Amino acid sequence: MYTFGYSFKPWVKDELATGEQIRAYLREVIDENNLGPYIRYQQRVTAASWSSDTRQWTVEVNRQDSGERLRYSADFVWMCQGYYRQDEGYTPQWPGTDRFGGQIVHPLTWPEDLDYAGKKVVVIGSGATAAR
């Protein structure tokens, strides 16, 4: 978890953080550094394009609360979206998947009642996947 903390506010807890602990940490960072006015919530980026002519980015978003489409321009864009697509997990296609007789479960939608007792299980993913 130390790698998720900012250098100006290190992560100090020893345990693997819960989602709520991470959100609390981020709220503290936002509040302590007066970042709230610069954050736009409930906006989904739908496109980002660079113009060499204007030397600017154009970022298009949809507001999730109103459906309104907005466009921003910026000299610099820092992509901090993470590597997960929360609405639809990425499932690669491997040769032979169509012939596989077992159950394939994506970690993003892992059912709490999944019965894997006595079965051979393969987990493919990152450390976060294995921690579920």
Coordinates of N, CA and C in Angstrom, one line a residue:
M1 N 0.8 -1.2 0.0 CA 0.0 0.0 0.0 C 0.9 1.3 0.0
Y2 N 2.1 1.2 0.4 CA 2.9 2.4 0.5 C 3.1 3.0 -0.9
T3 N 3.0 2.2 -2.0 CA 3.2 2.8 -3.3 C 2.0 3.6 -3.7
F4 N 0.8 3.4 -3.1 CA -0.4 4.2 -3.4 C -0.4 5.6 -2.7
G5 N 0.5 5.8 -1.7 CA 0.5 7.0 -1.0 C 1.3 8.1 -1.8
Y6 N 1.0 9.3 -1.5 CA 1.7 10.4 -2.1 C 3.0 10.7 -1.3
S7 N 4.0 11.2 -1.9 CA 5.3 11.5 -1.2 C 5.1 12.5 -0.1
F8 N 4.2 13.5 -0.3 CA 3.9 14.5 0.7 C 2.9 14.1 1.8
K9 N 2.3 12.9 1.6 CA 1.4 12.3 2.6 C 1.5 10.8 2.5
P10 N 2.6 10.3 3.1 CA 2.8 8.8 3.0 C 1.7 8.0 3.6
W11 N 1.5 6.8 3.0 CA 0.5 5.9 3.6 C 1.2 5.2 4.8
V12 N 0.5 5.3 6.0 CA 1.2 4.9 7.2 C 0.6 3.6 7.8
K13 N -0.5 3.1 7.3 CA -1.1 1.8 7.9 C -0.3 0.6 7.3
D14 N -0.2 -0.4 8.1 CA 0.5 -1.6 7.7 C -0.4 -2.6 6.9
E15 N -1.7 -2.6 7.2 CA -2.5 -3.7 6.6 C -2.9 -3.3 5.1
L16 N -3.4 -4.3 4.4 CA -3.9 -4.0 3.1 C -5.2 -3.2 3.3
A17 N -5.3 -2.1 2.6 CA -6.4 -1.2 2.8 C -7.7 -1.6 2.2
T18 N -8.8 -1.3 2.9 CA -10.1 -1.5 2.3 C -10.4 -0.3 1.4
G19 N -11.4 -0.4 0.6 CA -11.8 0.6 -0.3 C -12.2 1.9 0.5
E20 N -12.9 1.7 1.6 CA -13.2 2.9 2.4 C -12.0 3.6 3.0
Q21 N -11.0 2.8 3.4 CA -9.7 3.4 3.9 C -9.0 4.2 2.8
I22 N -9.0 3.7 1.6 CA -8.4 4.5 0.5 C -9.2 5.7 0.2
R23 N -10.5 5.6 0.2 CA -11.4 6.8 0.0 C -11.1 7.9 1.1
A24 N -11.0 7.4 2.3 CA -10.8 8.4 3.4 C -9.4 9.1 3.3
Y25 N -8.4 8.3 2.9 CA -7.1 8.9 2.6 C -7.2 9.9 1.5
L26 N -7.9 9.6 0.4 CA -8.0 10.6 -0.7 C -8.8 11.8 -0.3
R27 N -9.8 11.6 0.5 CA -10.6 12.8 1.0 C -9.7 13.7 1.9
E28 N -8.8 13.1 2.7 CA -7.8 13.9 3.5 C -6.9 14.7 2.6
V29 N -6.4 14.0 1.5 CA -5.4 14.7 0.6 C -6.1 15.8 -0.1
I30 N -7.4 15.6 -0.5 CA -8.2 16.6 -1.2 C -8.4 17.8 -0.3
D31 N -8.9 17.5 1.0 CA -9.2 18.6 1.9 C -8.0 19.4 2.4
E32 N -6.9 18.6 2.7 CA -5.7 19.3 3.2 C -5.0 20.2 2.1
N33 N -5.2 19.9 0.9 CA -4.6 20.6 -0.2 C -5.5 21.5 -1.0
N34 N -6.7 21.6 -0.5 CA -7.8 22.5 -1.2 C -7.9 22.1 -2.7
L35 N -8.0 20.8 -3.0 CA -8.1 20.4 -4.3 C -9.6 20.2 -4.8
G36 N -10.5 20.3 -3.9 CA -11.9 20.1 -4.2 C -12.4 20.9 -5.4
P37 N -12.1 22.2 -5.5 CA -12.6 23.0 -6.6 C -12.1 22.6 -8.0
Y38 N -11.1 21.8 -8.0 CA -10.5 21.4 -9.3 C -10.9 20.0 -9.7
I39 N -11.7 19.3 -8.9 CA -12.1 17.9 -9.3 C -13.5 18.0 -9.8
R40 N -13.8 17.3 -10.8 CA -15.1 17.1 -11.4 C -15.5 15.7 -11.3
Y41 N -16.5 15.4 -10.5 CA -17.0 14.1 -10.2 C -18.1 13.7 -11.2
Q42 N -18.4 12.5 -11.3 CA -19.5 11.9 -12.1 C -19.4 12.3 -13.6
Q43 N -18.2 12.3 -14.1 CA -17.9 12.6 -15.5 C -17.1 11.5 -16.1
R44 N -17.6 11.0 -17.2 CA -16.9 9.9 -17.8 C -16.2 10.4 -19.1
V45 N -14.9 10.2 -19.2 CA -14.2 10.6 -20.4 C -14.6 9.7 -21.5
T46 N -15.0 10.3 -22.6 CA -15.4 9.5 -23.8 C -14.3 9.6 -24.9
A47 N -13.5 10.7 -24.9 CA -12.5 10.9 -25.9 C -11.5 11.9 -25.4
A48 N -10.3 11.7 -25.9 CA -9.2 12.7 -25.6 C -8.3 12.7 -26.9
S49 N -8.1 13.9 -27.4 CA -7.3 14.0 -28.6 C -6.3 15.2 -28.5
W50 N -5.2 15.0 -29.1 CA -4.1 16.0 -29.1 C -4.1 16.8 -30.4
S51 N -4.0 18.1 -30.4 CA -3.8 18.9 -31.6 C -2.4 19.5 -31.6
S52 N -1.6 19.1 -32.6 CA -0.3 19.7 -32.7 C -0.4 21.2 -33.1
D53 N -1.5 21.5 -33.8 CA -1.6 22.9 -34.2 C -1.8 23.9 -33.1
T54 N -2.7 23.5 -32.1 CA -3.0 24.4 -31.0 C -2.1 24.0 -29.8
R55 N -1.5 22.8 -29.9 CA -0.6 22.3 -28.8 C -1.5 22.1 -27.5
Q56 N -2.7 21.5 -27.7 CA -3.6 21.3 -26.6 C -4.3 20.0 -26.8
W57 N -4.7 19.5 -25.6 CA -5.6 18.3 -25.6 C -7.1 18.8 -25.6
T58 N -7.9 18.1 -26.2 CA -9.4 18.2 -26.1 C -9.9 17.0 -25.5
V59 N -10.6 17.1 -24.3 CA -11.1 16.0 -23.6 C -12.7 16.1 -23.6
E60 N -13.3 15.1 -24.1 CA -14.8 15.1 -24.1 C -15.3 14.2 -23.0
V61 N -16.3 14.6 -22.3 CA -16.9 13.8 -21.2 C -18.4 13.8 -21.3
N62 N -19.0 12.8 -20.6 CA -20.4 12.8 -20.4 C -20.6 12.9 -18.9
R63 N -21.5 13.8 -18.5 CA -21.8 13.9 -17.0 C -22.8 12.7 -16.7
Q64 N -22.4 12.0 -15.7 CA -23.2 10.8 -15.4 C -24.5 11.2 -14.7
D65 N -24.6 12.3 -14.1 CA -25.8 12.7 -13.3 C -26.8 13.4 -14.3
S66 N -26.4 14.0 -15.3 CA -27.3 14.7 -16.2 C -27.3 14.3 -17.6
G67 N -26.3 13.5 -18.0 CA -26.2 13.1 -19.4 C -25.6 14.2 -20.3
E68 N -25.3 15.4 -19.8 CA -24.7 16.5 -20.5 C -23.4 16.1 -21.1
R69 N -23.1 16.5 -22.3 CA -21.8 16.3 -22.9 C -21.0 17.6 -22.7
L70 N -19.8 17.5 -22.3 CA -18.9 18.6 -22.1 C -17.6 18.4 -22.8
R71 N -16.9 19.5 -23.0 CA -15.6 19.5 -23.7 C -14.7 20.4 -22.9
Y72 N -13.5 19.9 -22.6 CA -12.5 20.7 -21.9 C -11.2 20.7 -22.8
S73 N -10.4 21.8 -22.6 CA -9.1 21.8 -23.3 C -8.1 22.0 -22.3
A74 N -6.9 21.4 -22.5 CA -5.8 21.5 -21.5 C -4.5 21.4 -22.2
D75 N -3.5 22.0 -21.6 CA -2.1 21.8 -22.1 C -1.5 20.5 -21.7
F76 N -2.0 19.9 -20.6 CA -1.4 18.7 -20.1 C -2.6 17.8 -19.6
V77 N -2.5 16.5 -19.9 CA -3.5 15.6 -19.3 C -2.7 14.5 -18.6
W78 N -3.1 14.2 -17.4 CA -2.5 13.2 -16.6 C -3.5 12.1 -16.5
M79 N -3.3 10.9 -17.1 CA -4.2 9.8 -17.2 C -4.0 9.0 -15.9
C80 N -5.0 9.1 -15.0 CA -5.0 8.4 -13.7 C -6.2 7.5 -13.5
Q81 N -6.7 6.9 -14.6 CA -7.9 6.2 -14.5 C -7.7 4.8 -14.0
G82 N -6.5 4.3 -13.8 CA -6.3 3.0 -13.3 C -6.4 2.0 -14.5
Y83 N -6.3 0.7 -14.3 CA -6.2 -0.2 -15.4 C -7.5 -1.1 -15.4
Y84 N -8.5 -0.7 -14.6 CA -9.7 -1.5 -14.6 C -10.8 -0.8 -15.4
R85 N -11.6 -1.5 -16.1 CA -12.9 -0.9 -16.6 C -14.0 -1.5 -15.7
Q86 N -14.5 -0.6 -14.8 CA -15.4 -1.1 -13.8 C -16.7 -1.6 -14.3
D87 N -17.2 -1.1 -15.5 CA -18.5 -1.5 -15.9 C -18.4 -2.8 -16.7
E88 N -17.2 -3.2 -17.2 CA -17.1 -4.4 -18.0 C -15.6 -4.9 -17.9
G89 N -15.4 -5.9 -17.1 CA -14.0 -6.4 -17.0 C -13.5 -7.0 -18.3
Y90 N -12.2 -6.8 -18.5 CA -11.6 -7.3 -19.7 C -11.4 -8.8 -19.6
T91 N -11.8 -9.5 -20.5 CA -11.6 -11.0 -20.6 C -11.0 -11.3 -21.9
P92 N -9.7 -11.7 -21.9 CA -9.0 -12.0 -23.2 C -9.5 -13.3 -23.7
Q93 N -9.4 -13.5 -25.0 CA -9.8 -14.7 -25.7 C -8.6 -15.5 -26.0
W94 N -8.6 -16.7 -25.4 CA -7.5 -17.7 -25.6 C -7.9 -18.8 -26.5
P95 N -7.0 -19.3 -27.3 CA -7.4 -20.4 -28.2 C -7.9 -21.6 -27.3
G96 N -9.1 -22.1 -27.7 CA -9.6 -23.3 -26.9 C -10.6 -22.9 -25.9
T97 N -10.8 -21.6 -25.6 CA -11.8 -21.2 -24.6 C -13.2 -21.7 -24.9
D98 N -13.5 -21.8 -26.2 CA -14.8 -22.2 -26.6 C -15.0 -23.7 -26.3
R99 N -13.9 -24.5 -26.1 CA -14.0 -25.9 -25.8 C -13.9 -26.2 -24.3
F100 N -13.6 -25.2 -23.6 CA -13.5 -25.4 -22.1 C -14.8 -25.7 -21.5
G101 N -14.8 -26.8 -20.7 CA -16.0 -27.3 -20.1 C -16.3 -26.7 -18.7
G102 N -15.4 -26.0 -18.2 CA -15.6 -25.5 -16.8 C -16.3 -24.1 -16.8
Q103 N -16.3 -23.5 -15.7 CA -16.9 -22.2 -15.5 C -15.8 -21.1 -15.6
I104 N -16.1 -20.1 -16.3 CA -15.2 -18.9 -16.3 C -15.8 -17.8 -15.6
V105 N -15.2 -17.3 -14.6 CA -15.7 -16.2 -13.7 C -14.7 -15.0 -13.8
H106 N -15.2 -13.8 -14.1 CA -14.4 -12.6 -14.0 C -14.3 -12.1 -12.6
P107 N -13.1 -11.8 -12.1 CA -13.0 -11.3 -10.7 C -13.8 -10.1 -10.4
L108 N -14.1 -9.3 -11.4 CA -14.9 -8.1 -11.2 C -16.4 -8.4 -10.8
T109 N -16.8 -9.6 -11.2 CA -18.2 -10.0 -10.9 C -18.2 -11.3 -10.2
W110 N -17.2 -11.6 -9.4 CA -17.1 -12.8 -8.7 C -18.3 -13.0 -7.7
P111 N -19.1 -14.1 -7.9 CA -20.2 -14.3 -7.0 C -19.8 -14.8 -5.7
E112 N -20.4 -14.3 -4.6 CA -20.1 -14.6 -3.3 C -20.3 -16.1 -3.0
D113 N -21.3 -16.7 -3.7 CA -21.7 -18.1 -3.4 C -21.0 -19.1 -4.4
L114 N -19.9 -18.7 -5.1 CA -19.3 -19.6 -6.0 C -18.7 -20.8 -5.3
D115 N -19.1 -22.0 -5.7 CA -18.7 -23.2 -5.1 C -17.5 -23.8 -5.9
Y116 N -16.3 -23.6 -5.4 CA -15.1 -24.2 -6.0 C -14.5 -25.3 -5.2
A117 N -15.2 -25.8 -4.2 CA -14.7 -26.9 -3.4 C -14.4 -28.1 -4.3
G118 N -13.2 -28.7 -4.2 CA -12.9 -29.9 -4.9 C -12.6 -29.7 -6.4
K119 N -12.5 -28.4 -6.8 CA -12.2 -28.1 -8.2 C -10.8 -27.5 -8.4
K120 N -10.2 -27.7 -9.5 CA -9.0 -27.1 -9.9 C -9.3 -25.7 -10.3
V121 N -8.6 -24.7 -9.7 CA -8.9 -23.3 -10.0 C -7.7 -22.6 -10.5
V122 N -7.8 -21.8 -11.5 CA -6.7 -20.9 -12.0 C -7.2 -19.5 -11.9
V123 N -6.4 -18.7 -11.2 CA -6.7 -17.2 -11.1 C -5.6 -16.5 -11.9
I124 N -6.1 -15.7 -12.9 CA -5.2 -14.9 -13.7 C -5.5 -13.5 -13.4
G125 N -4.5 -12.7 -13.1 CA -4.7 -11.3 -12.8 C -3.6 -10.6 -12.1
S126 N -3.9 -9.5 -11.5 CA -2.9 -8.7 -10.8 C -3.0 -9.1 -9.3
G127 N -2.2 -8.4 -8.5 CA -2.3 -8.7 -7.0 C -3.6 -8.4 -6.5
A128 N -4.3 -7.3 -7.0 CA -5.7 -7.0 -6.6 C -6.6 -8.1 -6.9
T129 N -6.4 -8.8 -8.0 CA -7.3 -9.9 -8.3 C -7.2 -11.0 -7.3
A130 N -5.9 -11.3 -7.0 CA -5.7 -12.4 -6.1 C -6.1 -12.1 -4.7
A131 N -6.3 -10.9 -4.3 CA -6.7 -10.5 -3.0 C -8.2 -10.6 -2.8
R132 N -8.9 -10.7 -3.9 CA -10.4 -10.8 -3.7 C -10.7 -12.0 -3.0

